[in-house]
Short mmCIF file of the C-alpha atoms (twelve columns), coordinates in Angstrom:
data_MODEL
# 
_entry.id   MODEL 
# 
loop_
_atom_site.group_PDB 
_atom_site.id 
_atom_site.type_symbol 
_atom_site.label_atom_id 
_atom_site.label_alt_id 
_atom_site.label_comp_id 
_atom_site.label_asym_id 
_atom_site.label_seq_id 
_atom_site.Cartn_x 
_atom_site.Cartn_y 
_atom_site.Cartn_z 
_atom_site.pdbx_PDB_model_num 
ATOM 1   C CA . UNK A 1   11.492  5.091   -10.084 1 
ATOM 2   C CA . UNK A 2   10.510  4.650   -6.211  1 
ATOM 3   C CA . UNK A 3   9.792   8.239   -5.349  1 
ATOM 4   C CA . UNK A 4   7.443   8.737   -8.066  1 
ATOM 5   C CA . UNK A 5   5.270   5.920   -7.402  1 
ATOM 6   C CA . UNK A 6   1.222   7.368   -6.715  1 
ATOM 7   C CA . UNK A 7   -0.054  7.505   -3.142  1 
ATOM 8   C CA . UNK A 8   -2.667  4.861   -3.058  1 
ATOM 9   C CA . UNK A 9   -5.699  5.219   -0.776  1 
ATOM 10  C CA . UNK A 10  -7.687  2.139   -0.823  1 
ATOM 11  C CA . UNK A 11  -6.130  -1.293  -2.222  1 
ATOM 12  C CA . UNK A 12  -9.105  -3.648  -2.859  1 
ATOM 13  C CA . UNK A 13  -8.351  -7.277  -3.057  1 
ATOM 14  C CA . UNK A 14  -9.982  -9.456  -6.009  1 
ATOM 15  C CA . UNK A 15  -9.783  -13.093 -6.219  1 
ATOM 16  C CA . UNK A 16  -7.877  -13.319 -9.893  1 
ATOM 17  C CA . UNK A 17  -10.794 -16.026 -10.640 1 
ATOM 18  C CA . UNK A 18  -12.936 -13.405 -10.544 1 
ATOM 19  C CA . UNK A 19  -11.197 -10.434 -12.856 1 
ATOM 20  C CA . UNK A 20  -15.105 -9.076  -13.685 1 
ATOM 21  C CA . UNK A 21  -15.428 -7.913  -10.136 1 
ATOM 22  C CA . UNK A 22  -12.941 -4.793  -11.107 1 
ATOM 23  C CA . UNK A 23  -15.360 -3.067  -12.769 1 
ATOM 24  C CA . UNK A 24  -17.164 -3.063  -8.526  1 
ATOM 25  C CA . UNK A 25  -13.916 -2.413  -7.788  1 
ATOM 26  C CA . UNK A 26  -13.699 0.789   -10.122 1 
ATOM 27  C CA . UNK A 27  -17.496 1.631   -9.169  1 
ATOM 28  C CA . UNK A 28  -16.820 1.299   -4.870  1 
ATOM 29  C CA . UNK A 29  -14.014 3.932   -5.541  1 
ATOM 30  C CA . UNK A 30  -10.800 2.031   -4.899  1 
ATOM 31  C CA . UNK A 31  -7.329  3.663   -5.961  1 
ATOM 32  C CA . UNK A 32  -6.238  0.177   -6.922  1 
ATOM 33  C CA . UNK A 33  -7.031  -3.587  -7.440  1 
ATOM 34  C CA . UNK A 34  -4.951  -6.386  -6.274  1 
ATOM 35  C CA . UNK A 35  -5.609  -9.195  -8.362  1 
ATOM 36  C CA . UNK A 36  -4.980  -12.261 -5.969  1 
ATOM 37  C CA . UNK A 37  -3.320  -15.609 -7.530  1 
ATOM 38  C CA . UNK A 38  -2.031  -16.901 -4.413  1 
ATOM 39  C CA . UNK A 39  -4.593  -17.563 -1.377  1 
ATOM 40  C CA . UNK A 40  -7.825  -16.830 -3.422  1 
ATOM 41  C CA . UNK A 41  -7.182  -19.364 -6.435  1 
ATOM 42  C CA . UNK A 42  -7.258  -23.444 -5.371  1 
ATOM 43  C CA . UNK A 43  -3.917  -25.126 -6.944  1 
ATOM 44  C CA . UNK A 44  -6.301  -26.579 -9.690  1 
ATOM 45  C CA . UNK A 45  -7.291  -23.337 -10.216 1 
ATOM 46  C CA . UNK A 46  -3.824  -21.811 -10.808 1 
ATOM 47  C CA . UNK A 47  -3.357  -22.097 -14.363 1 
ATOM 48  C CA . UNK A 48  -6.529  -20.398 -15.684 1 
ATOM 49  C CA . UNK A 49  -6.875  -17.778 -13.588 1 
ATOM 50  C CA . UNK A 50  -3.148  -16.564 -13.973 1 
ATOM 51  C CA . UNK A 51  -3.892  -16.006 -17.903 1 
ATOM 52  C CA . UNK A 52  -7.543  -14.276 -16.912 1 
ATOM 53  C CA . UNK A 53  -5.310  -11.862 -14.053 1 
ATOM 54  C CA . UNK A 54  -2.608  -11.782 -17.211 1 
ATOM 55  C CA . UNK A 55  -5.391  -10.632 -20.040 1 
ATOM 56  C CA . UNK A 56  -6.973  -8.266  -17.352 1 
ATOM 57  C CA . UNK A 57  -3.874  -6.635  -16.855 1 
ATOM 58  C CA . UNK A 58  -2.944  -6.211  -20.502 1 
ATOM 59  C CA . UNK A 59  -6.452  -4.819  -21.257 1 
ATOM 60  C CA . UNK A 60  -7.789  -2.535  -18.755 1 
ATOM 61  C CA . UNK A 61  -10.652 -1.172  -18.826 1 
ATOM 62  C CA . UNK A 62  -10.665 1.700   -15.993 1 
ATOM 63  C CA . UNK A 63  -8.450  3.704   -14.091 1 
ATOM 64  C CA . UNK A 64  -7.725  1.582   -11.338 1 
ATOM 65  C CA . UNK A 65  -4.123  0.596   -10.617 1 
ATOM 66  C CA . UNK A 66  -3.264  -3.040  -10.753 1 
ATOM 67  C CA . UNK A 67  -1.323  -4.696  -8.703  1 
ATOM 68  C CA . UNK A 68  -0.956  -8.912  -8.664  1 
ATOM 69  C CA . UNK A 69  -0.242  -10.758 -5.520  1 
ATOM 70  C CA . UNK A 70  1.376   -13.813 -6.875  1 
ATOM 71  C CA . UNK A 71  2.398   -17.373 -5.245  1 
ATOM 72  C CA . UNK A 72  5.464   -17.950 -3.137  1 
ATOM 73  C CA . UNK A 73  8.980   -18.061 -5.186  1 
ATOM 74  C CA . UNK A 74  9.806   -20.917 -3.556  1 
ATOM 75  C CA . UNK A 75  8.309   -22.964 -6.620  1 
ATOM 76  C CA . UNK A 76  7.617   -22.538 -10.004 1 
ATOM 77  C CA . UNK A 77  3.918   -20.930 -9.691  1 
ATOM 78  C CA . UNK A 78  5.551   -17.776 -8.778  1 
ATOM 79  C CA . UNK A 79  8.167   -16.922 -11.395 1 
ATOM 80  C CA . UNK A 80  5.553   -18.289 -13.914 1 
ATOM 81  C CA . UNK A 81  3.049   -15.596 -12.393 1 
ATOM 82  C CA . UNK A 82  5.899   -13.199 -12.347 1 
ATOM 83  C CA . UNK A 83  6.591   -13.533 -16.504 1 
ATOM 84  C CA . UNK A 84  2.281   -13.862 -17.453 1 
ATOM 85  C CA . UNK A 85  1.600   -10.584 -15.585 1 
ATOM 86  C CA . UNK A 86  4.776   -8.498  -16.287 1 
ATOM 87  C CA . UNK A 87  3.429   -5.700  -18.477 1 
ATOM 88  C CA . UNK A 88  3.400   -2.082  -18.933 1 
ATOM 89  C CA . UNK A 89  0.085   -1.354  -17.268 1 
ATOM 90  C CA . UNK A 90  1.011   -3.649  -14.230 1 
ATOM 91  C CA . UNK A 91  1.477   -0.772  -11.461 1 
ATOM 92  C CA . UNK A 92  3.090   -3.711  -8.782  1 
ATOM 93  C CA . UNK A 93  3.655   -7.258  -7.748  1 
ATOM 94  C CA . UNK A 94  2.314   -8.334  -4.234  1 
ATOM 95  C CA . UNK A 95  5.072   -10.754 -2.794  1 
ATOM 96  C CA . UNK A 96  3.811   -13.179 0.154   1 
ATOM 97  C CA . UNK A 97  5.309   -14.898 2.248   1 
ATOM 98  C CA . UNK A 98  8.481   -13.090 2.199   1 
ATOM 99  C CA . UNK A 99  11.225  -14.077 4.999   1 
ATOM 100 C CA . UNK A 100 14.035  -11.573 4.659   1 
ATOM 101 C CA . UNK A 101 15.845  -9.456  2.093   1 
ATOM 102 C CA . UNK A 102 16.925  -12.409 -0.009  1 
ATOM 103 C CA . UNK A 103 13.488  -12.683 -1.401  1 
ATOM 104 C CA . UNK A 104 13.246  -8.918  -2.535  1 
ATOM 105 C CA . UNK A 105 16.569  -9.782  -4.070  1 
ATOM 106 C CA . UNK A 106 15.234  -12.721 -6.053  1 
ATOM 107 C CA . UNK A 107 11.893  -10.924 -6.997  1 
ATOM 108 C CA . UNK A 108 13.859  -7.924  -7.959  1 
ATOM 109 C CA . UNK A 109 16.349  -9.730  -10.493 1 
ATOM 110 C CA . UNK A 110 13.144  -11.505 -12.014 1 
ATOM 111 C CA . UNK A 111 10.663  -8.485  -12.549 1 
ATOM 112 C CA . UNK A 112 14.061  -6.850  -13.979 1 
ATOM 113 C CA . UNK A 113 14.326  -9.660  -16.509 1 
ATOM 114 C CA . UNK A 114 10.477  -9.722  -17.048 1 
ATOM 115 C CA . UNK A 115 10.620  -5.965  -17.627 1 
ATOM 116 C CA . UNK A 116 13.760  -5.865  -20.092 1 
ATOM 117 C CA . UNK A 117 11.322  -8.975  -21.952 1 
ATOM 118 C CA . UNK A 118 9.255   -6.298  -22.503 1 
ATOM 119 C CA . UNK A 119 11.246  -3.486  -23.218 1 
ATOM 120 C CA . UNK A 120 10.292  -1.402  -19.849 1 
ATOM 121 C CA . UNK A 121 13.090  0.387   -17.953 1 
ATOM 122 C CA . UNK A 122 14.088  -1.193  -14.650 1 
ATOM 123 C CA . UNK A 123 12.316  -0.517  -11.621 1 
ATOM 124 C CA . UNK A 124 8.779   0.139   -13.822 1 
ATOM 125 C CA . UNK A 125 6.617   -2.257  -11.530 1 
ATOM 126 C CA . UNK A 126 6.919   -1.955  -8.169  1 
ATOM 127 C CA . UNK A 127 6.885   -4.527  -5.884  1 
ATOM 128 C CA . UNK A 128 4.616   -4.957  -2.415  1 
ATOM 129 C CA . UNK A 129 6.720   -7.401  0.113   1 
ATOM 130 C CA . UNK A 130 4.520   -9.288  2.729   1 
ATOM 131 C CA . UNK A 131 5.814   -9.107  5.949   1 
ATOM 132 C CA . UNK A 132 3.887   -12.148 7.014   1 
ATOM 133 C CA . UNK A 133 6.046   -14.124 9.307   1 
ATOM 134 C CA . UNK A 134 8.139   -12.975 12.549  1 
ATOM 135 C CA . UNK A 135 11.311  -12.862 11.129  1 
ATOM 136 C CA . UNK A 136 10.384  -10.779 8.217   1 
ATOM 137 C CA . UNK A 137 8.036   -7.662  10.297  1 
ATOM 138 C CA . UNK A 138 11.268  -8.198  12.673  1 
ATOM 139 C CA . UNK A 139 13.961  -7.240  9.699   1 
ATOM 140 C CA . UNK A 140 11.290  -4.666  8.032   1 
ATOM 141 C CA . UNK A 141 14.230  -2.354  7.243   1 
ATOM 142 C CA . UNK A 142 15.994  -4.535  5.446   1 
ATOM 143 C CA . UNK A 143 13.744  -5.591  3.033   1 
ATOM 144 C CA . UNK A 144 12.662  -2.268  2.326   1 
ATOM 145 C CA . UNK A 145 15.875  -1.199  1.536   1 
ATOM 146 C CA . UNK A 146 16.427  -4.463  -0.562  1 
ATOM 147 C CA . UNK A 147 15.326  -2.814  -4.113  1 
ATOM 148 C CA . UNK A 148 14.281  0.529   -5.059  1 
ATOM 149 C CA . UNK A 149 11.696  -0.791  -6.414  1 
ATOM 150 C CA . UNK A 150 9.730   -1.635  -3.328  1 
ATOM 151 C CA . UNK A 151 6.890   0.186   -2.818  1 
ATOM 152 C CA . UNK A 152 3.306   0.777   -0.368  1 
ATOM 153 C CA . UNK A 153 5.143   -1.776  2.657   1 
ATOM 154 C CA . UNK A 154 3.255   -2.095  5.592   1 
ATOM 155 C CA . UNK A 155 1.737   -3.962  8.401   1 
ATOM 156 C CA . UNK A 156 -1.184  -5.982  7.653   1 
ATOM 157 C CA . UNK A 157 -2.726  -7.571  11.131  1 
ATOM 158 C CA . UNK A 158 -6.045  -8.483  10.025  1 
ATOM 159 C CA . UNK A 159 -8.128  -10.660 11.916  1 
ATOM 160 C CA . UNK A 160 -6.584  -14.278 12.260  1 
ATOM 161 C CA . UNK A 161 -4.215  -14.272 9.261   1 
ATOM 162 C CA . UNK A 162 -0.598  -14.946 9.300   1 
ATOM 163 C CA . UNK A 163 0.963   -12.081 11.302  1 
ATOM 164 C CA . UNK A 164 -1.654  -12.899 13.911  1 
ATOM 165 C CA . UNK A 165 -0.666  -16.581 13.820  1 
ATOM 166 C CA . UNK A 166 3.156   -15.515 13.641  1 
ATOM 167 C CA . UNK A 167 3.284   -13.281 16.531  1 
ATOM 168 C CA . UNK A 168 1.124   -14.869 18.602  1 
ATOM 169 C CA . UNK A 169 -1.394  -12.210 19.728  1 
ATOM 170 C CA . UNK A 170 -4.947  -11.964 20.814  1 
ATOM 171 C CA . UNK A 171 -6.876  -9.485  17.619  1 
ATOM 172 C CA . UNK A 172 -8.693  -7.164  19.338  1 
ATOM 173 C CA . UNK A 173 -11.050 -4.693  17.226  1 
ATOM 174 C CA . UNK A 174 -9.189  -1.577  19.397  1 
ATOM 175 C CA . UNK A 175 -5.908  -2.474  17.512  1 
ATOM 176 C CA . UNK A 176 -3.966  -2.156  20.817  1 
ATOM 177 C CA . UNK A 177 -2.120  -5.468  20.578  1 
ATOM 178 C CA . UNK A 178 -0.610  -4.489  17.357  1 
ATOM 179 C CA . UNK A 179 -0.183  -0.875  17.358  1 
ATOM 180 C CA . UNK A 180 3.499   -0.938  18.079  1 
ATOM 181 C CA . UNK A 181 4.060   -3.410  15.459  1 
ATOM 182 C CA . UNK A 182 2.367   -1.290  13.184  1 
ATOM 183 C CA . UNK A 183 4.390   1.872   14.285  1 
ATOM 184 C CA . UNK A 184 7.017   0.448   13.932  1 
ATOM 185 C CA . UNK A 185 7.301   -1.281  10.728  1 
ATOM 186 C CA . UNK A 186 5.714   2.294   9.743   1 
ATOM 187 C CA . UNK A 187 8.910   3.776   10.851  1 
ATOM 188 C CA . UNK A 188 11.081  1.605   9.169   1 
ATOM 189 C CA . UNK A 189 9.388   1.841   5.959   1 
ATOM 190 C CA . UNK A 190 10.155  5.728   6.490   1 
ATOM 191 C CA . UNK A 191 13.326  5.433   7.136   1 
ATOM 192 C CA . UNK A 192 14.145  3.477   4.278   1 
ATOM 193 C CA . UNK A 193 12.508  5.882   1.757   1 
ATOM 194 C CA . UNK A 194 9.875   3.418   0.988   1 
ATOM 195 C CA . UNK A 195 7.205   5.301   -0.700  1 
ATOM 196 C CA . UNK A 196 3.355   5.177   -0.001  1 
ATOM 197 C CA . UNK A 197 3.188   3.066   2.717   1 
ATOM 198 C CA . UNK A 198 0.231   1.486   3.666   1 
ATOM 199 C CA . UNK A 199 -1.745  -0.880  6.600   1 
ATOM 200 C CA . UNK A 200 -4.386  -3.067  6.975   1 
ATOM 201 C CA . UNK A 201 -7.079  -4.949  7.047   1 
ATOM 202 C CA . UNK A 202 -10.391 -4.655  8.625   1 
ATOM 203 C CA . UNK A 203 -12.020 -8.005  8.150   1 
ATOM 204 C CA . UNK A 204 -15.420 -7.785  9.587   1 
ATOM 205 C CA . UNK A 205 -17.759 -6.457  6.642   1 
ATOM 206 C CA . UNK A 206 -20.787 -5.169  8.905   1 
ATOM 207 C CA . UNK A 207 -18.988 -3.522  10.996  1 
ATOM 208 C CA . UNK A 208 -18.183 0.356   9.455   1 
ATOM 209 C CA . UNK A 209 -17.388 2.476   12.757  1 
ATOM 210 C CA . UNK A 210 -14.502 -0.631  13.880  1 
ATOM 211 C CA . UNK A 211 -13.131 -0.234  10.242  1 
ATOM 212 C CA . UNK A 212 -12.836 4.119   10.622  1 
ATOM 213 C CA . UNK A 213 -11.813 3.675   13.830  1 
ATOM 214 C CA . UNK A 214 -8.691  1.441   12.250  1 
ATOM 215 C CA . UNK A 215 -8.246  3.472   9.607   1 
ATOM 216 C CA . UNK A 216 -8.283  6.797   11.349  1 
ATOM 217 C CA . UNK A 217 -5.155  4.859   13.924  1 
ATOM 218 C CA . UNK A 218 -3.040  3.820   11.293  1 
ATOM 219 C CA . UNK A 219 -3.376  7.042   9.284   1 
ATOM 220 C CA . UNK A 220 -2.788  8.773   12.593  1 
ATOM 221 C CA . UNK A 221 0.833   6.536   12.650  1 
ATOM 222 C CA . UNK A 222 1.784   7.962   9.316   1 
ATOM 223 C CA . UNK A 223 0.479   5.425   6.909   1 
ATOM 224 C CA . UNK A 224 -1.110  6.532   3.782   1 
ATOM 225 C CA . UNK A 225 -3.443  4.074   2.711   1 
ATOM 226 C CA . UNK A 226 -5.002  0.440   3.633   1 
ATOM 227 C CA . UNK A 227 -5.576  -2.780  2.074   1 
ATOM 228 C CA . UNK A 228 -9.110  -3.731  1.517   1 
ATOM 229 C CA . UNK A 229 -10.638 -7.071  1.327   1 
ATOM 230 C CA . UNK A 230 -14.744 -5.705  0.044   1 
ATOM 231 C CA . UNK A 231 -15.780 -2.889  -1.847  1 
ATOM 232 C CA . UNK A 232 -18.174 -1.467  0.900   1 
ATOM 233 C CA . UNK A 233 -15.077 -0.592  2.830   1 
ATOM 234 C CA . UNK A 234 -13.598 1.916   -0.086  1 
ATOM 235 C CA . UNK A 235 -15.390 4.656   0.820   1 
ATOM 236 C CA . UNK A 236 -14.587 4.511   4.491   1 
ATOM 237 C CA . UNK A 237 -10.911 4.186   3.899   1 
ATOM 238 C CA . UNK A 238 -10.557 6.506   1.348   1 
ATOM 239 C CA . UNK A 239 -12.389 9.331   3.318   1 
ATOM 240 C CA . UNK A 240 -10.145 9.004   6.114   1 
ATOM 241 C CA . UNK A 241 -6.999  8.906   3.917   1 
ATOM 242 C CA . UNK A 242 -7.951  12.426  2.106   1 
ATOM 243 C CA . UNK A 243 -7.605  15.677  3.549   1 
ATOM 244 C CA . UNK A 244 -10.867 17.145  4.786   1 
ATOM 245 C CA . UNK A 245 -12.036 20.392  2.904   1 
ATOM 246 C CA . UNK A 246 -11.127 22.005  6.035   1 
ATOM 247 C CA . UNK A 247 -7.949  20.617  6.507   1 
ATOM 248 C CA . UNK A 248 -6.847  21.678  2.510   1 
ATOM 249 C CA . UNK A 249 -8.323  25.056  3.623   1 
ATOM 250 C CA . UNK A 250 -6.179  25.400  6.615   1 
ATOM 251 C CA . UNK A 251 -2.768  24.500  5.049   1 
ATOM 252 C CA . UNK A 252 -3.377  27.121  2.327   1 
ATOM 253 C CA . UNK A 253 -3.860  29.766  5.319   1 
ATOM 254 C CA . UNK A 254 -1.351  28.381  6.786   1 
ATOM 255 C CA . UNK A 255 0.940   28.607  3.598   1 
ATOM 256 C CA . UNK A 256 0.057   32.069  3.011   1 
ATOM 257 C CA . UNK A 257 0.649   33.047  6.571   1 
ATOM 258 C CA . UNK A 258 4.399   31.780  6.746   1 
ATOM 259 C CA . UNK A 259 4.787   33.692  2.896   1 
ATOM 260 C CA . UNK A 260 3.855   36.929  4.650   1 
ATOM 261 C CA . UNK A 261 6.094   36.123  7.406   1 
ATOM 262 C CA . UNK A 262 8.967   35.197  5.453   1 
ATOM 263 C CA . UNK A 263 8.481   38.811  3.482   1 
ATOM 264 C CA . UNK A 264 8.502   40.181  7.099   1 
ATOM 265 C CA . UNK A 265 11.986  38.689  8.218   1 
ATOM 266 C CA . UNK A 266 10.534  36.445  10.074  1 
ATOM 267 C CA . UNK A 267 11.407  32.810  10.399  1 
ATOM 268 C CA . UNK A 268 8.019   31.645  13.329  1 
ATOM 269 C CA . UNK A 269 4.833   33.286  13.716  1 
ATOM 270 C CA . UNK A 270 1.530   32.056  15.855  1 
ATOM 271 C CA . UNK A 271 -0.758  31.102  13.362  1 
ATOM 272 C CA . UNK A 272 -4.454  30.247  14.778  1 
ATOM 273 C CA . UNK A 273 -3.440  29.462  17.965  1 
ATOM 274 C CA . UNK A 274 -0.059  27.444  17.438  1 
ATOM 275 C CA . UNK A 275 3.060   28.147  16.482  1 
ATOM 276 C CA . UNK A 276 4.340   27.101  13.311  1 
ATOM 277 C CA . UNK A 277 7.518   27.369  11.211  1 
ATOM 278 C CA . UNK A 278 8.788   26.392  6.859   1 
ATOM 279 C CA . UNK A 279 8.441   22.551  8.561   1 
ATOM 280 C CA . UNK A 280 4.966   22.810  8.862   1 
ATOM 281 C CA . UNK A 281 4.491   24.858  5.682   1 
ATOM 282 C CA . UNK A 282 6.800   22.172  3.599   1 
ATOM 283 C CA . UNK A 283 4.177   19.426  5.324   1 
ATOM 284 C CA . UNK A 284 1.068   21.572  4.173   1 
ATOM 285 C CA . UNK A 285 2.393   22.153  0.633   1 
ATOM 286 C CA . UNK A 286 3.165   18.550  0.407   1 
ATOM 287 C CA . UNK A 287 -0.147  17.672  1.325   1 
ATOM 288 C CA . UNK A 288 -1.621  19.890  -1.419  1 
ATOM 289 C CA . UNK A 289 0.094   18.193  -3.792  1 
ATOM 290 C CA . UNK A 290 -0.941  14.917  -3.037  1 
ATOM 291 C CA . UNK A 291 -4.336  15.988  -3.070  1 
ATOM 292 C CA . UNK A 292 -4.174  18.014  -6.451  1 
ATOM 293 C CA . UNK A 293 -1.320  14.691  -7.732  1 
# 
């Protein structure tokens, strides 16, 4: 089920007290909405907002994927989030807090039980780990590998949250402090097949040149999306995770260069100025797909 998972752009946050902000959500753009019952909901708060993220999931009204960051499973709130929100139209679960691949393990043998409850075939939801303390961004590969269900991994370094606190670094809106981190949790996402991955976030709302700026680095890494924590950042992020119309224009030159080639015998050709071979064609088809996905 991992490899066919949809490339998502822009992941928008939404406190899962406040389920009516999807349809801003929907309207800013965003490829998906994760529904937040961990951080944004107080503890006296837990119990009603589960069943609202639980009824918004089983009733949706747009075309906005769903995903559900739910509390730790280190106590009940978690595997009782886990079974409210397991449900066909639930595209992942958002696991914080997550220490090594032990907890993928655990989350993995619950959604499986949630999704056989339900009649689903294994693997249906995906699941998001948060590498949120040292230990876990330090054994990335491992926990990506944990299930085949995991899905969209990533480094998120946002302004003064936990991987800031964890690692110990100074957030500066250049990125530089952390752009090894991110590269390299990139690369281990890659090299354990995840699908999608994606970055993030850009916590100062005002400030739209510092959040393209991100964006454009950690799409320049390799990642294919970001987190999002307000709508007016959707169309930023999403622009600079598409192809430009001149980019999709060059591949399909490019793609019908190396087919004329190919007819000619040969293997390399100089093709506006560089030279290219079937690697850079298999990268330009790919991206068409995504684009026309």
């Amino acid at each position: 089920m991992s490899s066919e998972r949809p490339p998502l752009r822009s992941l928008l946050f939404v406190p899962g007290t406040k389920t009516g902000w999807l349809a801003k959500a929907e309207a800013a753009g965003a490829d998906a909405a994760i529904l937040d019952l961990e951080d944004a909901v107080p503890p006296v708060g837990k119990s009603a907002a589960r069943a609202r993220v639980a009824d918004a999931v089983a009733n949706p009204t747009g075309g906005l994927a769903l995903l559900v960051r739910i509390n730790p499973l280190d106590g009940w709130a978690g595997a009782e989030d886990l079974r409210a929100v397991a449900h066909p139209h639930l595209t992942a679960v958002v696991l914080p807090k997550v220490h090594g691949p032990a907890d993928v393990l655990l989350a993995d043998r619950l959604l499986t039980w949630c999704e056989r409850e339900h009649g689903l075939p294994d693997g249906h939801i995906a699941l998001v780990p948060l590498l949120e303390t040292a230990a876990a961004l330090r054994e990335a590969y491992q926990i990506a590998r944990a299930a085949p269900r995991v899905a969209y991994l990533g480094a998120v370094t946002g302004k003064g949250g936990d991987v800031e606190r964890a690692v110990g670094y100074r957030w500066s809106p250049s990125g530089a402090e952390t752009l090894a981190l991110r590269a390299r949790v990139l690369l281990d996402a890659r090299a354990a097949g995840v699908p999608c991955p994606v970055a993030g976030l850009w916590t100062d709302l005002a400030d739209l040149d510092g959040l393209r700026a991100f964006a454009e680095q950690n799409r320049s890494l390799g990642y294919e999306g970001m987190v999002a924590i307000h709508p007016s950042h959707v169309p930023v992020i999403n622009e600079v995770f598409s192809p430009s119309p001149e980019e999709l224009a060059r591949y399909q030159r490019l793609i019908a260069a190396m087919e004329r080639a190919r007819a000619d015998g040969a293997g390399a050709i100089v093709f506006e100025g560089d030279m290219v071979d079937e690697a850079m064609a298999a990268r330009a088809r790919a991206a068409l797909r995504t684009r026309t996905s």
